[in-house]
PDB file of C-alpha atoms in Angstrom:
ATOM      1  CA  GLU A   1      43.105  13.407  73.507  1.00 57.00           C
ATOM      2  CA  ALA A   2      43.665  16.830  72.056  1.00 55.00           C
ATOM      3  CA  ALA A   3      46.891  18.552  73.278  1.00 91.00           C
ATOM      4  CA  VAL A   4      46.497  22.385  73.239  1.00 96.00           C
ATOM      5  CA  THR A   5      49.502  24.274  74.856  1.00 96.00           C
ATOM      6  CA  GLN A   6      49.556  27.956  75.799  1.00 97.00           C
ATOM      7  CA  SER A   7      52.828  30.239  76.563  1.00 97.00           C
ATOM      8  CA  PRO A   8      53.279  31.901  78.896  1.00 97.00           C
ATOM      9  CA  ARG A   9      51.458  30.796  81.617  1.00 96.00           C
ATOM     10  CA  ASN A  10      51.781  33.896  83.175  1.00 97.00           C
ATOM     11  CA  LYS A  11      52.553  37.545  82.021  1.00 97.00           C
ATOM     12  CA  VAL A  12      52.798  40.881  83.457  1.00 97.00           C
ATOM     13  CA  THR A  13      53.098  43.784  81.352  1.00 97.00           C
ATOM     14  CA  VAL A  14      52.711  47.442  81.511  1.00 97.00           C
ATOM     15  CA  THR A  15      49.794  49.966  80.091  1.00 97.00           C
ATOM     16  CA  GLY A  16      50.646  50.472  76.901  1.00 97.00           C
ATOM     17  CA  GLY A  17      52.856  47.818  76.180  1.00 96.00           C
ATOM     18  CA  ASN A  18      53.154  44.870  73.577  1.00 96.00           C
ATOM     19  CA  VAL A  19      52.122  41.186  74.220  1.00 97.00           C
ATOM     20  CA  THR A  20      51.896  38.104  72.094  1.00 98.00           C
ATOM     21  CA  LEU A  21      50.046  35.276  73.753  1.00 98.00           C
ATOM     22  CA  SER A  22      51.016  31.937  72.049  1.00 98.00           C
ATOM     23  CA  CYS A  23      49.041  28.580  71.395  1.00 98.00           C
ATOM     24  CA  ARG A  24      50.208  25.483  69.693  1.00 98.00           C
ATOM     25  CA  GLN A  25      47.710  22.461  69.184  1.00 97.00           C
ATOM     26  CA  THR A  26      48.984  18.954  67.887  1.00 94.00           C
ATOM     27  CA  ASN A  27      45.808  17.080  66.830  1.00 85.00           C
ATOM     28  CA  SER A  28      45.713  18.610  63.868  1.00 90.00           C
ATOM     29  CA  HIS A  29      42.394  20.605  64.417  1.00 93.00           C
ATOM     30  CA  ASN A  30      40.850  22.766  62.005  1.00 94.00           C
ATOM     31  CA  TYR A  31      39.383  25.270  64.172  1.00 95.00           C
ATOM     32  CA  MET A  32      41.205  27.364  66.940  1.00 96.00           C
ATOM     33  CA  TYR A  33      39.869  29.752  69.417  1.00 96.00           C
ATOM     34  CA  TRP A  34      40.817  32.677  71.817  1.00 98.00           C
ATOM     35  CA  TYR A  35      38.744  33.151  74.893  1.00 97.00           C
ATOM     36  CA  ARG A  36      39.039  35.397  77.791  1.00 97.00           C
ATOM     37  CA  GLN A  37      37.343  34.287  81.255  1.00 96.00           C
ATOM     38  CA  ASP A  38      36.061  36.916  83.817  1.00 93.00           C
ATOM     39  CA  THR A  39      34.327  36.401  87.058  1.00 85.00           C
ATOM     40  CA  GLY A  40      30.500  37.755  86.265  1.00 81.00           C
ATOM     41  CA  HIS A  41      31.159  37.097  82.148  1.00 85.00           C
ATOM     42  CA  GLY A  42      31.889  33.329  81.317  1.00 89.00           C
ATOM     43  CA  LEU A  43      34.346  32.771  78.696  1.00 94.00           C
ATOM     44  CA  ARG A  44      33.906  35.258  75.833  1.00 94.00           C
ATOM     45  CA  LEU A  45      35.128  34.653  72.437  1.00 94.00           C
ATOM     46  CA  ILE A  46      37.637  37.447  71.237  1.00 97.00           C
ATOM     47  CA  HIS A  47      38.629  35.743  67.866  1.00 97.00           C
ATOM     48  CA  TYR A  48      38.832  32.447  65.974  1.00 96.00           C
ATOM     49  CA  SER A  49      39.939  30.509  62.891  1.00 96.00           C
ATOM     50  CA  TYR A  50      39.238  27.543  60.768  1.00 94.00           C
ATOM     51  CA  GLY A  51      42.774  27.115  59.292  1.00 95.00           C
ATOM     52  CA  ALA A  52      45.910  28.871  58.357  1.00 96.00           C
ATOM     53  CA  GLY A  53      45.202  32.338  57.152  1.00 95.00           C
ATOM     54  CA  ASN A  54      42.041  32.525  58.311  1.00 96.00           C
ATOM     55  CA  LEU A  55      40.908  34.931  61.060  1.00 97.00           C
ATOM     56  CA  GLN A  56      37.082  35.327  62.252  1.00 96.00           C
ATOM     57  CA  ILE A  57      35.970  38.209  64.787  1.00 95.00           C
ATOM     58  CA  GLY A  58      34.714  37.162  68.134  1.00 93.00           C
ATOM     59  CA  ASP A  59      32.374  38.770  70.500  1.00 92.00           C
ATOM     60  CA  VAL A  60      35.199  40.774  72.327  1.00 95.00           C
ATOM     61  CA  PRO A  61      37.783  41.865  69.553  1.00 96.00           C
ATOM     62  CA  ASP A  62      38.210  45.476  70.295  1.00 96.00           C
ATOM     63  CA  GLY A  63      42.113  45.573  71.567  1.00 97.00           C
ATOM     64  CA  TYR A  64      43.211  42.659  70.189  1.00 98.00           C
ATOM     65  CA  LYS A  65      44.635  41.134  66.784  1.00 97.00           C
ATOM     66  CA  ALA A  66      44.820  37.696  66.323  1.00 98.00           C
ATOM     67  CA  THR A  67      47.057  35.382  63.640  1.00 97.00           C
ATOM     68  CA  ARG A  68      47.075  31.731  62.389  1.00 98.00           C
ATOM     69  CA  THR A  69      50.462  31.146  60.978  1.00 97.00           C
ATOM     70  CA  THR A  70      49.792  27.511  60.317  1.00 97.00           C
ATOM     71  CA  GLN A  71      47.309  24.591  61.233  1.00 96.00           C
ATOM     72  CA  GLU A  72      49.140  24.288  64.773  1.00 97.00           C
ATOM     73  CA  ASP A  73      49.757  27.814  65.933  1.00 98.00           C
ATOM     74  CA  PHE A  74      47.466  30.591  66.948  1.00 98.00           C
ATOM     75  CA  PHE A  75      48.759  33.813  68.115  1.00 98.00           C
ATOM     76  CA  LEU A  76      47.096  36.675  70.099  1.00 98.00           C
ATOM     77  CA  LEU A  77      48.304  39.732  69.964  1.00 98.00           C
ATOM     78  CA  LEU A  78      47.527  43.267  72.454  1.00 97.00           C
ATOM     79  CA  GLU A  79      49.360  45.933  70.775  1.00 93.00           C
ATOM     80  CA  LEU A  80      48.906  48.485  73.676  1.00 95.00           C
ATOM     81  CA  ALA A  81      47.582  46.634  76.569  1.00 97.00           C
ATOM     82  CA  SER A  82      45.222  48.133  79.173  1.00 97.00           C
ATOM     83  CA  PRO A  83      44.262  47.310  82.467  1.00 97.00           C
ATOM     84  CA  SER A  84      40.907  46.369  80.699  1.00 97.00           C
ATOM     85  CA  GLN A  85      42.577  43.065  79.509  1.00 98.00           C
ATOM     86  CA  THR A  86      43.858  41.754  82.699  1.00 97.00           C
ATOM     87  CA  SER A  87      42.266  38.373  82.661  1.00 97.00           C
ATOM     88  CA  LEU A  88      42.841  34.647  81.914  1.00 97.00           C
ATOM     89  CA  TYR A  89      43.266  33.814  78.594  1.00 98.00           C
ATOM     90  CA  PHE A  90      42.285  30.205  77.073  1.00 97.00           C
ATOM     91  CA  CYS A  91      42.917  29.092  73.539  1.00 97.00           C
ATOM     92  CA  ALA A  92      40.995  26.090  72.309  1.00 96.00           C
ATOM     93  CA  SER A  93      40.699  24.062  69.447  1.00 95.00           C
ATOM     94  CA  SER A  94      38.368  21.602  67.778  1.00 93.00           C
ATOM     95  CA  ASP A  95      38.058  19.408  64.495  1.00 89.00           C
ATOM     96  CA  GLY A  96      34.887  21.035  63.447  1.00 83.00           C
ATOM     97  CA  ARG A  97      33.385  18.305  61.611  1.00 82.00           C
ATOM     98  CA  GLY A  98      29.512  18.222  62.881  1.00 78.00           C
ATOM     99  CA  ARG A  99      27.827  19.581  65.723  1.00 76.00           C
ATOM    100  CA  HIS A 100      28.787  17.657  68.303  1.00 81.00           C
ATOM    101  CA  THR A 101      32.631  18.171  68.209  1.00 85.00           C
ATOM    102  CA  GLU A 102      33.958  19.006  71.285  1.00 89.00           C
ATOM    103  CA  VAL A 103      36.207  22.253  72.180  1.00 92.00           C
ATOM    104  CA  PHE A 104      39.508  21.443  74.017  1.00 94.00           C
ATOM    105  CA  PHE A 105      40.814  23.830  76.315  1.00 95.00           C
ATOM    106  CA  GLY A 106      44.525  24.984  77.076  1.00 96.00           C
ATOM    107  CA  LYS A 107      45.618  25.709  80.762  1.00 94.00           C
ATOM    108  CA  GLY A 108      44.905  28.995  80.111  1.00 96.00           C
ATOM    109  CA  THR A 109      47.331  32.375  80.347  1.00 97.00           C
ATOM    110  CA  ARG A 110      47.213  34.446  83.131  1.00 97.00           C
ATOM    111  CA  LEU A 111      47.950  38.201  81.940  1.00 98.00           C
ATOM    112  CA  THR A 112      47.910  41.287  84.348  1.00 98.00           C
ATOM    113  CA  VAL A 113      48.422  44.383  82.976  1.00 97.00           C
ATOM    114  CA  VAL A 114      50.009  47.349  85.372  1.00 97.00           C
TER     115      VAL A 114
ATOM    116  CA  GLY B   1      21.673  35.903  67.577  1.00 80.00           C
ATOM    117  CA  ASP B   2      22.576  33.192  69.421  1.00 87.00           C
ATOM    118  CA  SER B   3      22.915  32.942  73.247  1.00 91.00           C
ATOM    119  CA  VAL B   4      23.448  30.694  76.186  1.00 94.00           C
ATOM    120  CA  THR B   5      21.699  32.144  79.754  1.00 95.00           C
ATOM    121  CA  GLN B   6      22.787  30.543  83.366  1.00 96.00           C
ATOM    122  CA  THR B   7      20.415  32.243  85.885  1.00 93.00           C
ATOM    123  CA  GLU B   8      22.526  31.534  88.844  1.00 95.00           C
ATOM    124  CA  GLY B   9      25.885  32.776  89.447  1.00 94.00           C
ATOM    125  CA  LEU B  10      26.496  30.676  92.743  1.00 96.00           C
ATOM    126  CA  VAL B  11      24.632  27.739  93.643  1.00 98.00           C
ATOM    127  CA  THR B  12      25.414  26.109  97.069  1.00 98.00           C
ATOM    128  CA  VAL B  13      24.354  22.680  98.055  1.00 98.00           C
ATOM    129  CA  THR B  14      24.949  19.915 100.931  1.00 98.00           C
ATOM    130  CA  GLU B  15      26.553  16.727 100.152  1.00 98.00           C
ATOM    131  CA  GLY B  16      24.129  14.404  99.188  1.00 98.00           C
ATOM    132  CA  LEU B  17      21.206  16.181  98.311  1.00 98.00           C
ATOM    133  CA  PRO B  18      20.193  17.038  94.715  1.00 98.00           C
ATOM    134  CA  VAL B  19      21.188  20.017  92.591  1.00 98.00           C
ATOM    135  CA  LYS B  20      20.533  21.772  89.392  1.00 98.00           C
ATOM    136  CA  LEU B  21      21.926  24.432  87.527  1.00 98.00           C
ATOM    137  CA  ASN B  22      19.798  26.002  84.925  1.00 98.00           C
ATOM    138  CA  CYS B  23      20.423  26.822  81.239  1.00 97.00           C
ATOM    139  CA  THR B  24      18.235  28.257  78.416  1.00 96.00           C
ATOM    140  CA  TYR B  25      19.312  29.079  75.143  1.00 94.00           C
ATOM    141  CA  GLN B  26      17.961  31.129  71.894  1.00 92.00           C
ATOM    142  CA  THR B  27      19.415  29.965  68.569  1.00 88.00           C
ATOM    143  CA  THR B  28      18.075  30.869  64.931  1.00 82.00           C
ATOM    144  CA  TYR B  29      19.657  27.191  63.980  1.00 76.00           C
ATOM    145  CA  LEU B  30      18.013  23.950  64.042  1.00 70.00           C
ATOM    146  CA  THR B  31      20.525  21.850  63.793  1.00 69.00           C
ATOM    147  CA  ILE B  32      22.957  22.819  66.884  1.00 81.00           C
ATOM    148  CA  ALA B  33      24.397  20.624  69.887  1.00 90.00           C
ATOM    149  CA  PHE B  34      24.620  21.589  73.612  1.00 94.00           C
ATOM    150  CA  PHE B  35      27.080  20.984  76.027  1.00 95.00           C
ATOM    151  CA  TRP B  36      27.784  21.245  79.658  1.00 97.00           C
ATOM    152  CA  TYR B  37      31.711  22.231  80.499  1.00 97.00           C
ATOM    153  CA  VAL B  38      33.262  21.691  84.002  1.00 97.00           C
ATOM    154  CA  GLN B  39      35.609  23.756  85.145  1.00 96.00           C
ATOM    155  CA  TYR B  40      37.741  22.552  88.473  1.00 96.00           C
ATOM    156  CA  LEU B  41      39.745  25.125  90.634  1.00 93.00           C
ATOM    157  CA  ASN B  42      42.874  25.867  88.544  1.00 90.00           C
ATOM    158  CA  GLU B  43      42.046  23.394  85.318  1.00 93.00           C
ATOM    159  CA  ALA B  44      40.937  24.160  81.902  1.00 93.00           C
ATOM    160  CA  PRO B  45      37.443  23.459  81.210  1.00 95.00           C
ATOM    161  CA  GLN B  46      36.007  20.612  79.962  1.00 95.00           C
ATOM    162  CA  VAL B  47      33.432  18.500  78.420  1.00 95.00           C
ATOM    163  CA  LEU B  48      30.918  16.918  80.808  1.00 97.00           C
ATOM    164  CA  LEU B  49      27.960  15.691  78.481  1.00 94.00           C
ATOM    165  CA  LYS B  50      26.612  16.751  75.275  1.00 94.00           C
ATOM    166  CA  SER B  51      23.362  16.125  73.148  1.00 92.00           C
ATOM    167  CA  SER B  52      21.696  17.388  70.308  1.00 89.00           C
ATOM    168  CA  THR B  53      18.613  15.374  70.668  1.00 91.00           C
ATOM    169  CA  ASP B  54      14.801  16.342  71.689  1.00 92.00           C
ATOM    170  CA  ASN B  55      13.815  14.854  74.730  1.00 94.00           C
ATOM    171  CA  LYS B  56      16.293  12.590  75.426  1.00 94.00           C
ATOM    172  CA  ARG B  57      18.423  12.339  78.670  1.00 96.00           C
ATOM    173  CA  THR B  58      22.367  11.984  78.629  1.00 96.00           C
ATOM    174  CA  GLU B  59      24.215  11.020  81.334  1.00 96.00           C
ATOM    175  CA  HIS B  60      27.822  11.113  82.576  1.00 95.00           C
ATOM    176  CA  GLN B  61      29.705  11.273  85.920  1.00 93.00           C
ATOM    177  CA  GLY B  62      26.421  10.992  87.785  1.00 96.00           C
ATOM    178  CA  PHE B  63      24.995  14.065  86.330  1.00 97.00           C
ATOM    179  CA  HIS B  64      21.972  14.212  83.377  1.00 98.00           C
ATOM    180  CA  ALA B  65      20.765  16.999  81.433  1.00 97.00           C
ATOM    181  CA  THR B  66      17.538  16.561  79.334  1.00 96.00           C
ATOM    182  CA  LEU B  67      17.244  18.971  75.982  1.00 94.00           C
ATOM    183  CA  HIS B  68      14.049  20.237  75.659  1.00 94.00           C
ATOM    184  CA  LYS B  69      13.283  22.556  72.355  1.00 91.00           C
ATOM    185  CA  SER B  70      10.153  23.215  73.584  1.00 92.00           C
ATOM    186  CA  SER B  71      11.012  25.514  76.480  1.00 94.00           C
ATOM    187  CA  SER B  72      14.641  26.222  75.081  1.00 93.00           C
ATOM    188  CA  SER B  73      16.223  24.693  77.949  1.00 95.00           C
ATOM    189  CA  PHE B  74      19.193  21.812  78.839  1.00 96.00           C
ATOM    190  CA  HIS B  75      19.400  22.120  82.639  1.00 97.00           C
ATOM    191  CA  LEU B  76      21.835  19.846  84.360  1.00 98.00           C
ATOM    192  CA  GLN B  77      20.893  17.693  87.351  1.00 98.00           C
ATOM    193  CA  LYS B  78      22.522  15.449  90.044  1.00 98.00           C
ATOM    194  CA  SER B  79      20.309  13.233  92.388  1.00 98.00           C
ATOM    195  CA  SER B  80      23.035  13.715  95.308  1.00 98.00           C
ATOM    196  CA  ALA B  81      25.777  15.849  94.886  1.00 98.00           C
ATOM    197  CA  GLN B  82      29.239  15.347  96.184  1.00 98.00           C
ATOM    198  CA  LEU B  83      32.316  17.239  97.428  1.00 98.00           C
ATOM    199  CA  SER B  84      33.884  16.743  94.585  1.00 97.00           C
ATOM    200  CA  ASP B  85      31.409  18.270  92.440  1.00 98.00           C
ATOM    201  CA  SER B  86      32.522  21.942  93.299  1.00 98.00           C
ATOM    202  CA  ALA B  87      33.303  23.311  90.640  1.00 97.00           C
ATOM    203  CA  LEU B  88      32.424  26.048  87.931  1.00 97.00           C
ATOM    204  CA  TYR B  89      29.981  24.919  85.185  1.00 98.00           C
ATOM    205  CA  TYR B  90      29.444  26.283  81.902  1.00 97.00           C
ATOM    206  CA  CYS B  91      26.404  25.628  79.590  1.00 97.00           C
ATOM    207  CA  ALA B  92      26.972  25.726  75.863  1.00 95.00           C
ATOM    208  CA  LEU B  93      25.710  25.471  72.454  1.00 92.00           C
ATOM    209  CA  ASN B  94      27.492  24.663  69.139  1.00 90.00           C
ATOM    210  CA  SER B  95      26.317  26.589  66.303  1.00 85.00           C
ATOM    211  CA  ASN B  96      28.469  26.092  62.787  1.00 84.00           C
ATOM    212  CA  ASN B  97      31.412  25.739  64.859  1.00 85.00           C
ATOM    213  CA  ARG B  98      30.893  28.971  66.856  1.00 87.00           C
ATOM    214  CA  ILE B  99      30.499  28.131  70.475  1.00 89.00           C
ATOM    215  CA  PHE B 100      28.508  30.279  72.764  1.00 90.00           C
ATOM    216  CA  PHE B 101      29.199  29.828  76.500  1.00 93.00           C
ATOM    217  CA  GLY B 102      27.054  30.968  79.344  1.00 94.00           C
ATOM    218  CA  ASP B 103      28.400  33.208  82.235  1.00 93.00           C
ATOM    219  CA  GLY B 104      29.407  30.181  83.757  1.00 95.00           C
ATOM    220  CA  THR B 105      27.403  28.959  87.418  1.00 97.00           C
ATOM    221  CA  GLN B 106      29.762  28.180  90.564  1.00 97.00           C
ATOM    222  CA  LEU B 107      28.673  24.773  92.401  1.00 98.00           C
ATOM    223  CA  VAL B 108      29.701  24.345  95.932  1.00 98.00           C
ATOM    224  CA  VAL B 109      28.851  21.794  97.583  1.00 98.00           C
ATOM    225  CA  LYS B 110      28.945  21.931 101.596  1.00 98.00           C
ATOM    226  CA  PRO B 111      29.909  18.776 104.034  1.00 96.00           C
TER     227      PRO B 111
END
């Protein structure tokens, strides 16, 4: 089973602060994703990537940057955090081979912007 | 564009009774797959079952779903709900490795 590790698991920052969320997967998956989860909105895709150096824009990208430095590592950056970005963030990965490919999620990072 | 609709935000059912969670979709692609993910309290979402074959029933852990392309639906059903089924359920579709999730349905099973 795929292993996706997120850090930190909890983070509190101030409005206007700079935050980096980290994600590492250890199963050589090609695709990695960042989602935010909010009550009533489900899982919304922020950014995703299909390999090192690649970045694709998701459905709610405003206020977020992302970078895929290696096959394993995918970072989400909030350069001017706002209270509206308080959320539970999930990183996920998949091998991208075929339509039945499953997405494997990390345990999530709870971010609070005060 | 692609989208998934789950009409119920909350479904409450009594233990032992049947349950149905609705899922409909819109897509322009012909070759896509559909999933149900389940998320237990304080855990990450995980796949419950998946399908891409029209009119074929898929089963796992007592749940079943059938993809009906004619009605663009992939509803999740169980004949007898258990207390342990209480969780958040997401319907999703995989379109060219971009995964679209519905808003989720919270299932509460009462004694």
